[in-house]
Amino acid sequence: SLNDGRWMLTTETTLPGGWMLCVVTDVSELGIELRDLRQQRDRALKSALSDELTGLGNRRYAMDSLNHMLGPSKAQALAVIIMDIDHFKSVNDRFGHACGDLVLKDFAARLSASVGRDDLVGRIGGEEFLLVLSGSRMHIAEAVMQRLLSTLADASPLGDMPDFRYSCSAGIAFANPGESASDVLRRADTALYEAKNTGRNRFVIYEAVS
């Protein structure tokens, strides 16, 4: 690397008679191309794993991460929470998809603000989101959900309609050692279904489902 920012590749070859041939090649342009390729790769990787609208991890990222957290070498306690925005289809039908997108972005921002640094959060469907709390945070799953539901009570994401409010329902399941992601997600989904059927704007823990 030269002081002016250029990069040089030097090759040395020993010739008969003891002479040395030294070839210096300016590879600055190649360095720029490699940097651009790395940036393109990073952008592509981020795009493949994140939801474009909300900025959260997408379904692929969330499921891969959950499977990793449930791996046999991990053996950590997990609270797996599936959340679904209530009556979301009617929001799109009544106000249009642009307003629906504003609701999704608002919910994603509030969800992100309510979780810890090591929590797993992602958008796994149209209006469906996943939150996974690990270790000791598993024990405050109910408090996290209660706080989130409370923040939604004051949420007004549609500027032209300040009186508009929305809510969400959630199902919580606690992972068992060695359990597969599909098993624990099925139990969380069962709890979510119960929350929807018993009035919405609430959460249900799987063990409490009758």
Coordinates of N, CA and C in Angstrom, one line a residue:
S1 N 0.8 -1.2 0.0 CA 0.0 0.0 0.0 C 0.9 1.2 0.0
L2 N 0.6 2.2 -0.9 CA 1.4 3.4 -1.0 C 0.7 4.5 -0.3
N3 N 1.5 5.6 0.0 CA 0.9 6.7 0.8 C -0.2 7.3 0.1
D4 N -0.3 7.3 -1.3 CA -1.3 7.9 -2.0 C -2.6 7.1 -2.1
G5 N -2.6 5.9 -1.4 CA -3.8 5.1 -1.4 C -3.8 4.0 -2.4
R6 N -2.8 4.0 -3.4 CA -2.7 2.9 -4.3 C -2.2 1.6 -3.7
W7 N -2.6 0.5 -4.4 CA -2.1 -0.8 -3.9 C -1.3 -1.4 -5.0
M8 N -0.1 -2.0 -4.7 CA 0.8 -2.6 -5.6 C 1.0 -4.1 -5.3
L9 N 1.0 -4.9 -6.3 CA 1.4 -6.3 -6.2 C 2.8 -6.5 -6.7
T10 N 3.7 -7.0 -5.8 CA 5.1 -7.2 -6.2 C 5.4 -8.7 -6.3
T11 N 6.0 -9.1 -7.5 CA 6.4 -10.5 -7.7 C 7.9 -10.5 -8.0
E12 N 8.7 -11.4 -7.4 CA 10.1 -11.4 -7.6 C 10.5 -12.8 -8.1
T13 N 11.3 -12.8 -9.1 CA 11.7 -14.1 -9.7 C 13.3 -14.1 -9.9
T14 N 13.9 -15.1 -9.4 CA 15.4 -15.2 -9.5 C 15.8 -15.8 -10.9
L15 N 16.6 -15.0 -11.6 CA 17.0 -15.5 -12.9 C 18.4 -16.1 -12.9
P16 N 18.7 -16.9 -13.9 CA 20.1 -17.5 -14.0 C 21.1 -16.4 -13.9
G17 N 22.2 -16.6 -13.2 CA 23.3 -15.7 -13.1 C 23.1 -14.8 -11.9
G18 N 22.0 -15.1 -11.1 CA 21.8 -14.3 -9.8 C 21.0 -13.1 -9.9
W19 N 20.6 -12.7 -11.2 CA 19.8 -11.6 -11.4 C 18.4 -11.8 -10.8
M20 N 17.7 -10.8 -10.3 CA 16.4 -10.9 -9.8 C 15.5 -10.0 -10.6
L21 N 14.4 -10.5 -11.1 CA 13.4 -9.8 -11.9 C 12.3 -9.4 -10.9
C22 N 12.0 -8.1 -10.8 CA 11.0 -7.6 -9.9 C 9.9 -6.9 -10.7
V23 N 8.7 -7.4 -10.6 CA 7.6 -6.9 -11.4 C 6.6 -6.3 -10.4
V24 N 6.3 -5.0 -10.6 CA 5.4 -4.3 -9.7 C 4.1 -4.0 -10.5
T25 N 3.0 -4.4 -10.1 CA 1.7 -4.2 -10.8 C 0.8 -3.4 -9.9
D26 N 0.2 -2.4 -10.5 CA -0.8 -1.5 -9.8 C -2.1 -2.3 -9.8
V27 N -2.6 -2.6 -8.6 CA -3.8 -3.4 -8.5 C -4.9 -2.6 -7.7
S28 N -4.7 -1.3 -7.8 CA -5.7 -0.4 -7.1 C -7.1 -0.6 -7.5
E29 N -7.3 -0.7 -8.9 CA -8.6 -0.9 -9.4 C -9.2 -2.2 -9.0
L30 N -8.3 -3.2 -8.9 CA -8.8 -4.6 -8.5 C -9.2 -4.5 -7.0
G31 N -8.5 -3.7 -6.2 CA -8.9 -3.6 -4.8 C -10.2 -2.9 -4.6
I32 N -10.5 -1.9 -5.5 CA -11.8 -1.3 -5.5 C -12.9 -2.3 -5.9
E33 N -12.6 -3.1 -6.9 CA -13.6 -4.1 -7.4 C -13.9 -5.1 -6.3
L34 N -12.8 -5.5 -5.6 CA -13.0 -6.5 -4.5 C -13.8 -5.9 -3.3
R35 N -13.5 -4.6 -3.0 CA -14.3 -4.0 -2.0 C -15.8 -3.8 -2.4
D36 N -16.0 -3.5 -3.6 CA -17.4 -3.4 -4.1 C -18.1 -4.7 -4.1
L37 N -17.4 -5.8 -4.4 CA -18.0 -7.1 -4.4 C -18.3 -7.5 -3.0
R38 N -17.4 -7.2 -2.0 CA -17.7 -7.5 -0.6 C -19.0 -6.7 -0.1
Q39 N -19.1 -5.4 -0.5 CA -20.2 -4.6 -0.1 C -21.5 -5.2 -0.8
Q40 N -21.4 -5.6 -2.0 CA -22.6 -6.2 -2.7 C -23.0 -7.5 -2.0
R41 N -22.0 -8.3 -1.6 CA -22.3 -9.6 -0.9 C -23.0 -9.3 0.4
D42 N -22.4 -8.3 1.2 CA -23.0 -7.9 2.5 C -24.5 -7.5 2.3
R43 N -24.7 -6.6 1.3 CA -26.1 -6.1 1.0 C -27.0 -7.3 0.6
A44 N -26.5 -8.2 -0.2 CA -27.3 -9.3 -0.6 C -27.7 -10.2 0.6
L45 N -26.7 -10.5 1.4 CA -26.9 -11.3 2.6 C -27.9 -10.7 3.5
K46 N -27.8 -9.4 3.8 CA -28.7 -8.7 4.6 C -30.1 -8.7 4.0
S47 N -30.2 -8.5 2.7 CA -31.5 -8.6 2.0 C -32.1 -9.9 2.1
A48 N -31.3 -11.0 2.0 CA -31.9 -12.3 2.1 C -32.4 -12.7 3.5
L49 N -31.9 -12.0 4.5 CA -32.3 -12.4 5.9 C -33.2 -11.4 6.6
S50 N -33.5 -10.2 5.9 CA -34.3 -9.2 6.6 C -35.5 -8.9 5.8
D51 N -36.5 -8.5 6.5 CA -37.8 -8.1 5.9 C -37.7 -6.6 5.4
E52 N -37.9 -6.4 4.2 CA -37.7 -5.1 3.6 C -38.6 -4.0 4.2
L53 N -39.8 -4.3 4.5 CA -40.7 -3.3 5.1 C -40.4 -2.9 6.5
T54 N -40.2 -3.8 7.4 CA -40.0 -3.5 8.8 C -38.6 -3.5 9.3
G55 N -37.7 -4.0 8.5 CA -36.3 -4.1 8.9 C -35.9 -5.2 9.9
L56 N -37.0 -5.9 10.3 CA -36.7 -7.1 11.2 C -36.2 -8.3 10.4
G57 N -35.7 -9.3 11.1 CA -35.3 -10.5 10.4 C -36.6 -11.1 9.8
N58 N -36.3 -11.7 8.6 CA -37.5 -12.3 7.9 C -37.7 -13.8 8.4
R59 N -38.6 -14.5 7.8 CA -39.0 -15.8 8.3 C -37.8 -16.8 8.2
R60 N -37.0 -16.7 7.1 CA -35.9 -17.6 7.0 C -34.9 -17.3 8.1
Y61 N -34.6 -16.1 8.4 CA -33.7 -15.7 9.4 C -34.2 -16.2 10.8
A62 N -35.5 -15.9 11.1 CA -36.1 -16.3 12.4 C -36.0 -17.8 12.6
M63 N -36.4 -18.5 11.6 CA -36.5 -20.0 11.7 C -35.1 -20.6 11.9
D64 N -34.2 -20.1 11.1 CA -32.8 -20.6 11.2 C -32.2 -20.3 12.6
S65 N -32.5 -19.1 13.1 CA -32.0 -18.7 14.4 C -32.6 -19.6 15.5
L66 N -33.9 -19.8 15.4 CA -34.6 -20.6 16.4 C -34.1 -22.0 16.4
N67 N -33.9 -22.6 15.2 CA -33.4 -23.9 15.2 C -32.0 -24.0 15.8
H68 N -31.2 -23.0 15.6 CA -29.8 -22.9 16.1 C -29.9 -22.8 17.7
M69 N -30.9 -22.0 18.2 CA -31.0 -21.8 19.6 C -31.5 -23.1 20.3
L70 N -32.2 -23.9 19.5 CA -32.8 -25.2 20.1 C -31.8 -26.4 19.8
G71 N -30.7 -26.1 19.2 CA -29.7 -27.2 18.9 C -29.3 -27.9 20.2
P72 N -28.8 -29.2 20.0 CA -28.5 -30.0 21.1 C -27.4 -29.5 22.0
S73 N -26.5 -28.7 21.4 CA -25.4 -28.2 22.2 C -25.8 -26.9 23.0
K74 N -27.0 -26.4 22.7 CA -27.4 -25.2 23.4 C -28.0 -25.5 24.8
A75 N -29.1 -26.3 24.8 CA -29.7 -26.7 26.0 C -30.1 -25.5 26.9
Q76 N -30.7 -24.4 26.3 CA -31.1 -23.3 27.0 C -32.6 -23.1 27.1
A77 N -33.1 -22.5 28.1 CA -34.5 -22.3 28.3 C -35.0 -21.2 27.3
L78 N -36.1 -21.4 26.7 CA -36.6 -20.4 25.7 C -38.1 -20.2 25.9
A79 N -38.5 -19.0 25.8 CA -39.9 -18.6 25.6 C -40.1 -18.2 24.2
V80 N -41.0 -18.9 23.5 CA -41.3 -18.7 22.1 C -42.7 -18.0 22.0
I81 N -42.7 -16.8 21.4 CA -44.0 -16.1 21.3 C -44.3 -15.8 19.9
I82 N -45.5 -16.1 19.5 CA -46.0 -15.8 18.2 C -47.1 -14.7 18.4
M83 N -46.9 -13.6 17.6 CA -47.8 -12.4 17.7 C -48.5 -12.2 16.4
D84 N -49.8 -11.8 16.5 CA -50.5 -11.5 15.3 C -51.4 -10.3 15.4
I85 N -51.2 -9.3 14.5 CA -52.0 -8.1 14.6 C -53.5 -8.4 14.4
D86 N -54.3 -7.9 15.3 CA -55.8 -8.2 15.3 C -56.4 -7.5 14.1
H87 N -57.3 -8.2 13.4 CA -58.2 -7.6 12.4 C -57.4 -6.9 11.3
F88 N -56.2 -7.4 11.0 CA -55.3 -6.7 10.1 C -55.9 -6.7 8.7
K89 N -56.6 -7.7 8.3 CA -57.2 -7.8 6.9 C -58.1 -6.6 6.7
S90 N -58.9 -6.3 7.8 CA -59.9 -5.2 7.7 C -59.2 -3.9 7.6
V91 N -58.0 -3.7 8.1 CA -57.2 -2.5 8.0 C -56.9 -2.3 6.5
N92 N -56.4 -3.3 5.8 CA -56.0 -3.3 4.4 C -57.3 -3.0 3.6
D93 N -58.4 -3.7 3.9 CA -59.6 -3.6 3.1 C -60.2 -2.2 3.3
R94 N -60.2 -1.6 4.5 CA -60.9 -0.3 4.7 C -60.0 0.9 4.3
F95 N -58.7 0.8 4.6 CA -57.8 1.9 4.4 C -56.8 1.8 3.3
G96 N -56.6 0.6 2.8 CA -55.6 0.4 1.8 C -54.3 -0.2 2.3
H97 N -53.5 -0.8 1.4 CA -52.3 -1.5 1.8 C -51.2 -0.5 2.3
A98 N -51.3 0.7 1.8 CA -50.3 1.7 2.3 C -50.5 2.0 3.8
C99 N -51.7 2.0 4.2 CA -52.0 2.2 5.7 C -51.7 0.9 6.4
G100 N -51.9 -0.2 5.8 CA -51.6 -1.5 6.4 C -50.1 -1.6 6.7
D101 N -49.3 -1.1 5.7 CA -47.8 -1.0 5.9 C -47.4 -0.1 7.0
L102 N -48.1 1.0 7.2 CA -47.8 1.9 8.3 C -48.0 1.2 9.7
V103 N -49.1 0.4 9.7 CA -49.4 -0.3 11.0 C -48.3 -1.4 11.2
L104 N -47.9 -2.1 10.2 CA -46.8 -3.1 10.3 C -45.5 -2.5 10.8
K105 N -45.2 -1.3 10.2 CA -43.9 -0.6 10.6 C -44.0 -0.1 12.0
D106 N -45.2 0.4 12.4 CA -45.4 0.9 13.8 C -45.2 -0.3 14.8
F107 N -45.9 -1.4 14.5 CA -45.8 -2.5 15.4 C -44.4 -3.0 15.5
A108 N -43.7 -3.1 14.4 CA -42.3 -3.6 14.4 C -41.4 -2.7 15.2
A109 N -41.6 -1.4 15.1 CA -40.8 -0.5 15.9 C -41.1 -0.6 17.4
R110 N -42.3 -0.8 17.7 CA -42.7 -0.9 19.2 C -42.2 -2.3 19.7
L111 N -42.3 -3.3 18.9 CA -41.7 -4.6 19.3 C -40.2 -4.5 19.5
S112 N -39.5 -3.9 18.6 CA -38.1 -3.8 18.7 C -37.7 -3.0 19.9
A113 N -38.5 -2.0 20.3 CA -38.2 -1.1 21.4 C -38.4 -1.9 22.8
S114 N -39.2 -2.9 22.7 CA -39.6 -3.6 23.9 C -38.7 -4.9 24.2
V115 N -37.8 -5.2 23.3 CA -37.0 -6.4 23.5 C -35.6 -6.2 23.9
G116 N -34.9 -7.2 24.4 CA -33.5 -7.1 24.8 C -32.6 -7.3 23.6
R117 N -31.3 -7.0 23.9 CA -30.3 -7.1 22.8 C -30.1 -8.6 22.3
D118 N -30.3 -9.5 23.2 CA -30.1 -10.9 22.8 C -31.4 -11.7 22.4
D119 N -32.5 -11.0 22.4 CA -33.7 -11.6 22.0 C -33.8 -11.8 20.5
L120 N -34.5 -12.8 20.1 CA -34.7 -13.1 18.6 C -36.0 -12.5 18.3
V121 N -36.1 -11.6 17.2 CA -37.3 -11.1 16.8 C -37.4 -11.1 15.3
G122 N -38.5 -11.4 14.7 CA -38.6 -11.4 13.3 C -40.1 -11.3 12.8
R123 N -40.2 -11.0 11.6 CA -41.6 -11.0 10.9 C -41.6 -12.3 10.1
I124 N -42.6 -13.2 10.5 CA -42.6 -14.5 9.9 C -43.8 -14.7 9.0
G125 N -44.6 -13.7 8.9 CA -45.8 -13.8 7.9 C -46.3 -12.4 7.7
G126 N -47.4 -12.3 7.0 CA -48.0 -11.0 6.6 C -48.1 -10.1 7.8
E127 N -48.9 -10.5 8.8 CA -49.0 -9.7 10.1 C -48.6 -10.5 11.3
E128 N -47.7 -11.5 11.1 CA -47.3 -12.4 12.1 C -45.9 -12.2 12.5
F129 N -45.6 -12.1 13.8 CA -44.2 -11.9 14.2 C -43.8 -12.9 15.3
L130 N -42.5 -13.1 15.4 CA -41.9 -14.1 16.3 C -41.0 -13.4 17.3
L131 N -41.1 -13.7 18.6 CA -40.2 -13.2 19.6 C -39.7 -14.4 20.4
V132 N -38.4 -14.5 20.6 CA -37.9 -15.6 21.4 C -37.0 -15.0 22.5
L133 N -37.3 -15.3 23.7 CA -36.6 -14.9 24.9 C -35.8 -16.1 25.4
S134 N -34.5 -15.9 25.7 CA -33.7 -17.0 26.1 C -33.1 -16.7 27.5
G135 N -32.7 -17.8 28.2 CA -32.1 -17.7 29.5 C -33.0 -17.2 30.5
S136 N -32.5 -16.3 31.3 CA -33.3 -15.7 32.4 C -34.5 -14.8 31.9
R137 N -34.3 -14.3 30.7 CA -35.4 -13.5 30.1 C -36.6 -14.3 29.8
M138 N -36.5 -15.6 29.7 CA -37.7 -16.4 29.5 C -38.7 -16.2 30.6
H139 N -38.2 -15.9 31.8 CA -39.2 -15.8 33.0 C -39.9 -14.5 33.0
I140 N -39.6 -13.5 32.1 CA -40.3 -12.3 32.1 C -41.1 -12.1 30.8
A141 N -41.4 -13.3 30.1 CA -42.2 -13.3 28.9 C -43.5 -12.6 29.1
E142 N -44.2 -12.9 30.2 CA -45.5 -12.2 30.4 C -45.4 -10.7 30.6
A143 N -44.4 -10.3 31.3 CA -44.2 -8.8 31.5 C -43.8 -8.1 30.2
V144 N -43.0 -8.8 29.3 CA -42.7 -8.2 28.1 C -43.9 -8.0 27.2
M145 N -44.8 -9.0 27.2 CA -46.0 -9.0 26.4 C -47.0 -8.0 26.9
Q146 N -47.1 -7.9 28.2 CA -48.0 -6.9 28.9 C -47.6 -5.5 28.5
R147 N -46.2 -5.3 28.6 CA -45.7 -3.9 28.3 C -46.0 -3.6 26.8
L148 N -45.8 -4.6 25.9 CA -46.0 -4.3 24.5 C -47.5 -4.0 24.3
L149 N -48.4 -4.8 24.8 CA -49.8 -4.5 24.7 C -50.2 -3.2 25.2
S150 N -49.6 -2.7 26.3 CA -49.9 -1.4 26.9 C -49.4 -0.3 25.9
T151 N -48.3 -0.5 25.3 CA -47.8 0.6 24.3 C -48.8 0.7 23.1
L152 N -49.4 -0.4 22.7 CA -50.3 -0.4 21.6 C -51.5 0.4 21.9
A153 N -51.9 0.5 23.1 CA -53.1 1.2 23.5 C -53.1 2.6 23.1
D154 N -51.9 3.2 23.0 CA -51.7 4.6 22.6 C -51.2 4.8 21.2
A155 N -51.0 3.6 20.5 CA -50.4 3.7 19.1 C -51.4 4.3 18.2
S156 N -50.9 5.3 17.4 CA -51.8 5.9 16.4 C -50.9 6.1 15.1
P157 N -50.8 5.0 14.4 CA -49.8 5.0 13.2 C -50.3 5.7 12.0
L158 N -51.6 6.0 11.9 CA -52.2 6.6 10.7 C -52.4 8.1 10.9
G159 N -51.5 8.9 10.4 CA -51.6 10.3 10.7 C -52.9 11.0 10.3
D160 N -53.5 10.6 9.2 CA -54.7 11.2 8.8 C -55.9 10.7 9.6
M161 N -55.7 9.7 10.4 CA -56.8 9.2 11.2 C -56.3 9.0 12.7
P162 N -56.2 10.1 13.4 CA -55.6 10.1 14.7 C -56.3 9.2 15.7
D163 N -57.6 8.9 15.4 CA -58.4 8.1 16.4 C -58.2 6.6 16.1
F164 N -57.5 6.3 15.0 CA -57.4 4.8 14.7 C -56.5 4.2 15.7
R165 N -56.9 3.0 16.2 CA -56.1 2.2 17.1 C -56.1 0.7 16.6
Y166 N -55.0 0.0 17.1 CA -55.0 -1.4 16.7 C -54.4 -2.2 17.9
S167 N -54.5 -3.5 17.8 CA -54.0 -4.3 18.9 C -53.4 -5.6 18.3
C168 N -52.9 -6.4 19.2 CA -52.3 -7.7 18.8 C -52.7 -8.8 19.8
S169 N -52.6 -10.0 19.3 CA -52.8 -11.2 20.2 C -51.5 -12.0 20.1
A170 N -51.3 -12.8 21.2 CA -50.0 -13.5 21.2 C -50.2 -14.9 21.9
G171 N -49.4 -15.8 21.5 CA -49.4 -17.1 22.1 C -47.9 -17.4 22.6
I172 N -47.8 -17.8 23.8 CA -46.5 -18.1 24.4 C -46.3 -19.6 24.7
A173 N -45.2 -20.1 24.3 CA -44.9 -21.5 24.6 C -43.5 -21.6 25.1
F174 N -43.2 -22.5 26.1 CA -41.9 -22.6 26.6 C -41.3 -23.9 26.0
A175 N -40.1 -23.7 25.5 CA -39.4 -24.9 24.8 C -38.9 -25.9 25.8
N176 N -39.1 -27.2 25.4 CA -38.6 -28.3 26.2 C -37.2 -28.7 25.7
P177 N -36.4 -29.2 26.5 CA -35.0 -29.7 26.0 C -35.2 -30.7 24.9
G178 N -34.4 -30.4 23.8 CA -34.4 -31.3 22.7 C -35.6 -31.2 21.8
E179 N -36.5 -30.2 22.0 CA -37.7 -30.0 21.2 C -37.3 -29.4 19.9
S180 N -38.1 -29.8 18.9 CA -37.8 -29.2 17.5 C -38.6 -27.8 17.4
A181 N -38.1 -27.0 16.5 CA -38.7 -25.7 16.3 C -40.2 -25.9 15.9
S182 N -40.5 -26.8 15.1 CA -41.9 -27.0 14.6 C -42.8 -27.4 15.8
D183 N -42.3 -28.2 16.8 CA -43.1 -28.6 17.9 C -43.5 -27.4 18.8
V184 N -42.5 -26.6 19.1 CA -42.7 -25.4 20.0 C -43.5 -24.4 19.3
L185 N -43.3 -24.2 18.0 CA -44.1 -23.2 17.3 C -45.5 -23.6 17.2
R186 N -45.8 -24.9 17.1 CA -47.1 -25.4 17.0 C -47.9 -25.1 18.3
R187 N -47.2 -25.3 19.4 CA -47.8 -25.0 20.7 C -48.0 -23.5 20.9
A188 N -47.1 -22.7 20.5 CA -47.3 -21.2 20.5 C -48.5 -20.8 19.7
D189 N -48.6 -21.4 18.5 CA -49.7 -21.1 17.6 C -51.0 -21.5 18.2
T190 N -51.0 -22.6 18.9 CA -52.3 -23.1 19.5 C -52.7 -22.0 20.6
A191 N -51.7 -21.5 21.3 CA -52.0 -20.5 22.4 C -52.5 -19.2 21.7
L192 N -51.9 -18.9 20.6 CA -52.3 -17.7 19.8 C -53.8 -17.8 19.4
Y193 N -54.1 -19.0 18.9 CA -55.5 -19.3 18.4 C -56.5 -19.1 19.6
E194 N -56.1 -19.5 20.8 CA -56.9 -19.4 21.9 C -57.1 -17.9 22.3
A195 N -56.0 -17.1 22.2 CA -56.0 -15.7 22.5 C -57.0 -15.0 21.5
K196 N -57.0 -15.4 20.3 CA -57.9 -14.8 19.3 C -59.3 -15.1 19.6
N197 N -59.5 -16.4 20.0 CA -60.9 -16.9 20.3 C -61.5 -16.3 21.6
T198 N -60.7 -15.8 22.4 CA -61.2 -15.3 23.7 C -61.2 -13.8 23.9
G199 N -61.2 -13.1 22.7 CA -61.4 -11.7 22.8 C -60.3 -10.8 22.1
R200 N -59.2 -11.4 21.8 CA -58.1 -10.7 21.2 C -57.5 -9.6 22.1
N201 N -56.4 -8.9 21.7 CA -55.7 -7.9 22.5 C -55.3 -8.5 23.8
R202 N -54.7 -9.7 23.7 CA -54.3 -10.4 24.9 C -53.3 -11.5 24.5
F203 N -52.6 -12.1 25.5 CA -51.7 -13.2 25.3 C -52.2 -14.4 26.1
V204 N -51.9 -15.6 25.6 CA -52.2 -16.8 26.3 C -51.0 -17.7 26.4
I205 N -50.7 -18.3 27.5 CA -49.6 -19.2 27.7 C -50.1 -20.6 27.4
Y206 N -49.3 -21.4 26.6 CA -49.8 -22.7 26.2 C -50.3 -23.6 27.3
E207 N -49.5 -23.6 28.4 CA -49.9 -24.5 29.5 C -51.2 -24.1 30.1
A208 N -51.7 -22.9 29.9 CA -52.9 -22.5 30.5 C -54.1 -22.8 29.5
V209 N -53.8 -23.3 28.3 CA -54.9 -23.5 27.3 C -55.7 -24.8 27.8
S210 N -57.0 -24.6 27.8 CA -57.8 -25.8 28.3 C -58.2 -26.6 27.1

